[in-house]
Amino acid sequence: MNEHFSFAAATGLGSMPGGDAQEAARTVTGSFEDFPFLAELPARGPGADMIGRTAGLLVELYARVEPSGWRIGDHPGRDTKRARSWLGEDLDALEEFTQDYTGQLKVQAVGPWTLATSLELKNGESALSDPGACRDLAGSLAEGLRQHLAEVRRRVPGAQLVLQLDEPSLTAVLRGHVKTASGYRTHRAVDRQLVEATLRDVIGVHEEGRTVVHSCAPDVPFALLRRAGAAGISFDFSLLTERDDDVIGEAVEAGTRLFAGVVPGTDGRLSDPAGSVMGVRTLWRRLGLRPGLLPEAVTVTPACGLAGASPDYARRALAHCVRAARSLADNPE
């Protein structure tokens, strides 16, 4: 791993509006000259959503769409084929717009615990209910990610790949808040050490690069993610409370990059760029951290994916992230 690796100042999270892979790749590569990402376009339907796309990456495990959601099956069906076909389309578009590109490039997949809450077993319960199923799923995901990263590396050989694992359900898994199929009960909390070890194994497939874990839920487990090997933690900045101060301070001092989601993910008025990062500066002062450390420690992103935004707003939001990051760098005080 490159010890001098430094994350770029701004990027997006993954999902984009619409269904045109070429247009999405053009927007993403045009917005982030030094940290583009492989766009996800869930508006195309099942298989283009984050769960379906990641299910399509699994090795020797397959999933299909049932009325209740994605269910693990024994063989690849049309839903798996559709997910893989759309991913291929997105990779083709990205490859076209990253000819001769050198720099950071991010790819996203759902992490093992959110995947376990989102895929059903044959009995209709989520895989989270079965420790053996969770283990198999994590192993299959790890192998699928290894192959996916190799494919992206082949298509964009100059890229320094960053892997983002989306784990919005992680806090619910740790707290025993994931509902059973009936909706009347919840699955018991998963042991923190098991959660951490599983994440460490999946993060370990990307030894040649850095992995960021993203969660847009409250109470992101910063310390656990750091111990599991996350080089960066991505979160909705508006959900932080002063209770998070200590773990964030420790993360920054340990060299963990904060991917601060400060730009709204759905259409609305955008404040001036300096206003968007005012909360980050306030946090820094509260933590007593050196202002000059800000651009070295923070990457500016939207608060969540942009799938629900209009195409025009999505373009403006990405450009706004770049300007807000520049404001932090130019005036960290």
XYZ file of C-alpha atoms in Angstrom:
333
model
C 0.000 0.000 0.000
C 1.244 3.462 -0.838
C 2.216 5.107 2.443
C 2.048 8.565 0.837
C -1.521 8.017 -0.320
C -3.679 11.045 0.427
C -7.412 11.129 -0.251
C -8.683 13.846 -2.578
C -10.718 16.740 -1.180
C -14.172 15.940 -2.615
C -16.140 13.094 -4.181
C -19.682 11.695 -4.442
C -21.200 8.705 -2.680
C -22.396 6.469 -5.507
C -25.994 6.760 -6.653
C -27.012 9.238 -9.353
C -30.408 10.109 -10.879
C -31.701 8.785 -14.193
C -30.810 5.712 -16.178
C -28.188 6.870 -18.699
C -24.802 5.338 -17.832
C -22.935 7.574 -20.287
C -24.461 10.761 -18.918
C -23.709 9.687 -15.330
C -20.074 8.845 -16.153
C -19.678 12.164 -17.982
C -21.089 14.094 -14.989
C -19.015 12.255 -12.392
C -15.697 12.450 -14.241
C -16.358 16.068 -15.184
C -17.174 17.053 -11.605
C -14.288 15.270 -9.854
C -11.099 15.474 -11.853
C -9.089 13.776 -9.094
C -11.648 11.489 -7.359
C -14.415 10.205 -9.670
C -16.495 7.151 -8.803
C -18.385 4.377 -10.549
C -21.959 5.700 -10.655
C -24.950 3.600 -9.590
C -28.302 4.278 -11.293
C -31.052 2.647 -9.199
C -33.855 4.297 -11.230
C -33.318 1.544 -13.837
C -35.004 -0.911 -11.469
C -34.141 -4.078 -9.485
C -30.532 -5.070 -10.097
C -29.407 -1.457 -10.477
C -30.204 -0.709 -6.813
C -27.334 -1.052 -4.346
C -28.536 -4.399 -2.942
C -29.168 -5.885 -6.395
C -25.865 -4.655 -7.759
C -23.918 -6.160 -4.859
C -25.945 -9.394 -5.060
C -24.791 -9.587 -8.698
C -21.158 -9.508 -7.519
C -21.531 -12.528 -5.222
C -19.606 -15.695 -6.093
C -21.493 -19.031 -5.962
C -24.450 -17.328 -4.287
C -27.315 -15.821 -6.252
C -30.320 -13.694 -5.470
C -33.631 -13.031 -7.153
C -36.395 -10.503 -6.609
C -39.471 -11.671 -4.681
C -42.436 -9.463 -3.711
C -40.828 -9.066 -0.261
C -37.352 -8.178 -1.579
C -34.156 -9.925 -2.645
C -33.961 -13.624 -1.789
C -30.965 -15.964 -1.981
C -31.457 -18.730 -4.554
C -29.524 -21.710 -5.916
C -28.728 -20.543 -9.429
C -28.383 -17.298 -11.395
C -31.712 -16.123 -12.776
C -32.727 -13.150 -14.849
C -32.296 -10.732 -11.901
C -28.647 -11.723 -11.468
C -28.078 -11.441 -15.231
C -29.724 -8.026 -15.302
C -27.599 -6.761 -12.381
C -24.412 -7.948 -14.074
C -25.449 -6.484 -17.414
C -26.077 -3.041 -15.911
C -22.790 -3.141 -14.034
C -21.053 -3.957 -17.327
C -22.776 -0.984 -18.959
C -21.647 1.318 -16.138
C -18.075 0.021 -16.377
C -18.043 0.550 -20.147
C -19.155 4.167 -19.668
C -16.622 4.799 -16.906
C -13.833 3.295 -18.990
C -14.734 5.568 -21.907
C -14.475 8.714 -19.759
C -11.302 7.696 -17.881
C -8.946 7.049 -20.812
C -5.359 7.718 -19.590
C -6.712 8.689 -16.173
C -4.320 8.514 -13.233
C -5.531 9.214 -9.725
C -8.089 8.007 -7.232
C -11.210 6.192 -8.386
C -13.915 4.923 -6.051
C -16.139 1.876 -6.429
C -19.005 1.104 -4.031
C -20.607 -2.099 -2.785
C -22.891 -2.958 0.108
C -20.976 -4.209 3.143
C -21.509 -7.691 4.637
C -23.838 -6.672 7.493
C -26.232 -4.482 5.530
C -26.260 -7.212 2.863
C -27.174 -9.797 5.534
C -30.098 -7.635 6.691
C -31.292 -7.098 3.099
C -31.133 -10.605 1.582
C -33.737 -13.183 2.587
C -33.204 -16.895 3.097
C -35.630 -19.435 1.589
C -37.808 -19.202 4.723
C -38.305 -15.462 4.179
C -36.203 -14.353 7.177
C -33.168 -12.163 6.553
C -29.777 -13.857 6.349
C -28.945 -11.981 9.562
C -31.012 -14.618 11.430
C -28.509 -17.380 10.547
C -24.829 -17.040 11.586
C -23.786 -19.635 8.989
C -25.574 -17.702 6.228
C -23.871 -14.473 7.364
C -20.488 -16.203 7.177
C -21.167 -17.632 3.692
C -22.433 -14.283 2.467
C -19.349 -12.411 3.715
C -17.038 -14.982 2.093
C -18.906 -14.807 -1.208
C -18.893 -10.993 -1.099
C -15.152 -10.885 -0.399
C -14.397 -13.092 -3.410
C -16.797 -11.111 -5.607
C -15.178 -7.826 -4.593
C -11.725 -9.222 -5.337
C -12.845 -10.041 -8.888
C -14.668 -6.726 -9.315
C -11.645 -4.678 -8.219
C -9.427 -6.656 -10.610
C -11.865 -5.898 -13.460
C -11.925 -2.154 -12.695
C -8.111 -2.165 -12.448
C -7.921 -3.802 -15.878
C -10.219 -1.184 -17.413
C -8.643 1.861 -15.710
C -5.029 0.780 -15.166
C -3.838 4.208 -13.962
C -6.354 4.392 -11.112
C -5.644 4.119 -7.401
C -8.775 2.244 -6.419
C -10.695 3.159 -3.287
C -13.355 0.692 -2.143
C -16.441 2.065 -0.383
C -18.534 -0.357 1.651
C -22.073 0.920 2.270
C -23.238 -0.110 5.748
C -26.384 1.910 6.592
C -27.788 -0.978 8.692
C -24.629 -1.502 10.760
C -25.797 0.393 13.855
C -29.146 -1.466 13.810
C -27.271 -4.801 13.580
C -25.105 -3.905 16.579
C -28.099 -2.771 18.648
C -30.543 -5.537 17.786
C -32.919 -3.163 15.988
C -33.334 -5.119 12.728
C -36.940 -6.307 12.443
C -37.843 -9.937 11.681
C -39.988 -10.777 8.629
C -43.190 -10.561 10.703
C -42.254 -7.080 11.874
C -43.236 -7.955 15.452
C -39.819 -8.847 16.794
C -36.222 -7.866 16.158
C -33.181 -10.034 15.493
C -30.845 -10.206 18.454
C -27.816 -7.904 18.392
C -24.742 -9.401 16.728
C -21.601 -9.593 18.875
C -19.399 -6.545 18.224
C -16.259 -8.649 17.856
C -17.899 -10.797 15.187
C -19.123 -7.682 13.348
C -15.614 -6.219 13.458
C -13.877 -9.452 12.396
C -16.237 -9.927 9.422
C -15.689 -6.358 8.281
C -11.936 -6.783 8.667
C -12.021 -9.853 6.404
C -13.977 -8.053 3.692
C -11.859 -4.885 3.923
C -8.801 -7.157 3.691
C -9.548 -8.094 0.067
C -8.420 -4.609 -0.966
C -4.908 -4.787 0.440
C -3.487 -2.721 -2.429
C -5.656 0.294 -1.673
C -7.812 2.045 0.871
C -11.331 1.205 2.011
C -13.934 3.690 3.212
C -17.049 2.586 5.109
C -20.170 4.695 4.521
C -23.226 4.935 6.761
C -25.888 7.626 6.575
C -27.483 6.427 9.845
C -27.040 8.094 13.263
C -24.438 6.785 15.750
C -21.849 5.510 13.281
C -19.491 3.152 15.207
C -16.296 5.085 14.381
C -13.979 3.171 16.738
C -15.164 -0.267 15.557
C -14.715 0.706 11.890
C -11.216 2.017 12.548
C -10.236 -1.222 14.277
C -11.667 -3.202 11.340
C -9.256 -1.401 9.009
C -11.310 1.392 7.445
C -8.991 4.139 6.192
C -11.935 6.516 5.891
C -15.420 6.800 7.396
C -18.227 8.431 5.426
C -21.279 9.842 7.225
C -24.103 12.371 7.152
C -22.571 15.318 9.000
C -25.982 16.628 10.130
C -26.527 13.482 12.239
C -23.442 14.005 14.419
C -23.957 15.002 18.030
C -21.461 16.201 20.613
C -21.487 12.620 21.940
C -19.474 11.727 18.825
C -16.738 14.308 19.529
C -14.287 12.043 21.332
C -14.389 9.187 18.806
C -14.070 11.640 15.920
C -11.106 13.363 17.538
C -9.433 9.986 18.096
C -10.153 8.960 14.484
C -8.579 12.134 13.073
C -5.525 11.817 15.304
C -5.126 8.180 14.197
C -5.086 9.297 10.545
C -8.604 8.156 9.596
C -10.095 10.285 6.816
C -13.518 11.807 7.476
C -15.838 11.821 4.462
C -18.153 14.569 5.681
C -21.579 14.531 4.024
C -22.473 18.223 4.163
C -24.315 18.868 0.873
C -28.030 17.845 0.830
C -28.774 14.784 -1.306
C -32.144 15.999 -2.592
C -33.163 19.157 -4.421
C -33.069 22.333 -2.398
C -31.262 25.615 -2.145
C -27.500 25.257 -1.830
C -25.849 27.636 0.618
C -22.582 29.307 -0.260
C -19.656 26.825 -0.249
C -18.137 28.277 2.945
C -21.516 27.937 4.671
C -21.704 24.245 3.768
C -18.505 23.499 5.699
C -19.083 25.912 8.590
C -20.162 22.998 10.809
C -16.906 21.170 10.030
C -14.886 24.212 11.116
C -17.003 24.508 14.293
C -16.377 20.813 15.094
C -12.642 21.338 14.579
C -12.592 24.246 17.028
C -14.608 22.231 19.571
C -12.129 19.347 19.300
C -9.159 21.715 19.612
C -7.639 20.322 16.411
C -5.154 22.268 14.312
C -7.024 24.149 11.523
C -4.269 23.312 9.023
C -5.151 19.641 9.483
C -8.646 20.156 8.008
C -7.895 19.670 4.284
C -5.620 16.731 5.160
C -8.358 15.023 7.193
C -11.662 15.810 5.464
C -13.177 14.862 2.095
C -16.396 16.728 1.289
C -19.348 14.691 -0.083
C -23.128 14.896 -0.387
C -24.963 13.786 2.780
C -26.329 10.717 0.973
C -26.675 9.319 -2.537
C -28.214 11.507 -5.233
C -30.662 8.964 -6.687
C -33.636 11.033 -5.507
C -32.326 14.324 -6.903
C -33.046 15.907 -10.275
C -30.171 15.581 -12.810
C -29.618 19.348 -12.694
C -29.441 19.424 -8.891
C -27.103 16.383 -8.856
C -24.651 18.192 -11.143
C -24.819 21.338 -9.012
C -24.420 19.363 -5.764
C -21.263 17.625 -7.004
C -19.761 20.931 -8.192
C -20.703 22.437 -4.818
C -18.760 19.684 -2.984
C -15.637 20.665 -4.930
C -16.099 24.368 -4.126
C -16.821 23.658 -0.448
C -13.637 21.552 -0.196
C -11.678 24.406 -1.793
C -13.134 26.795 0.788
C -11.900 24.491 3.600
C -8.427 24.314 2.090
C -8.163 28.064 1.394
C -9.538 29.169 4.737
C -9.313 26.420 7.375
C -9.832 28.981 10.153
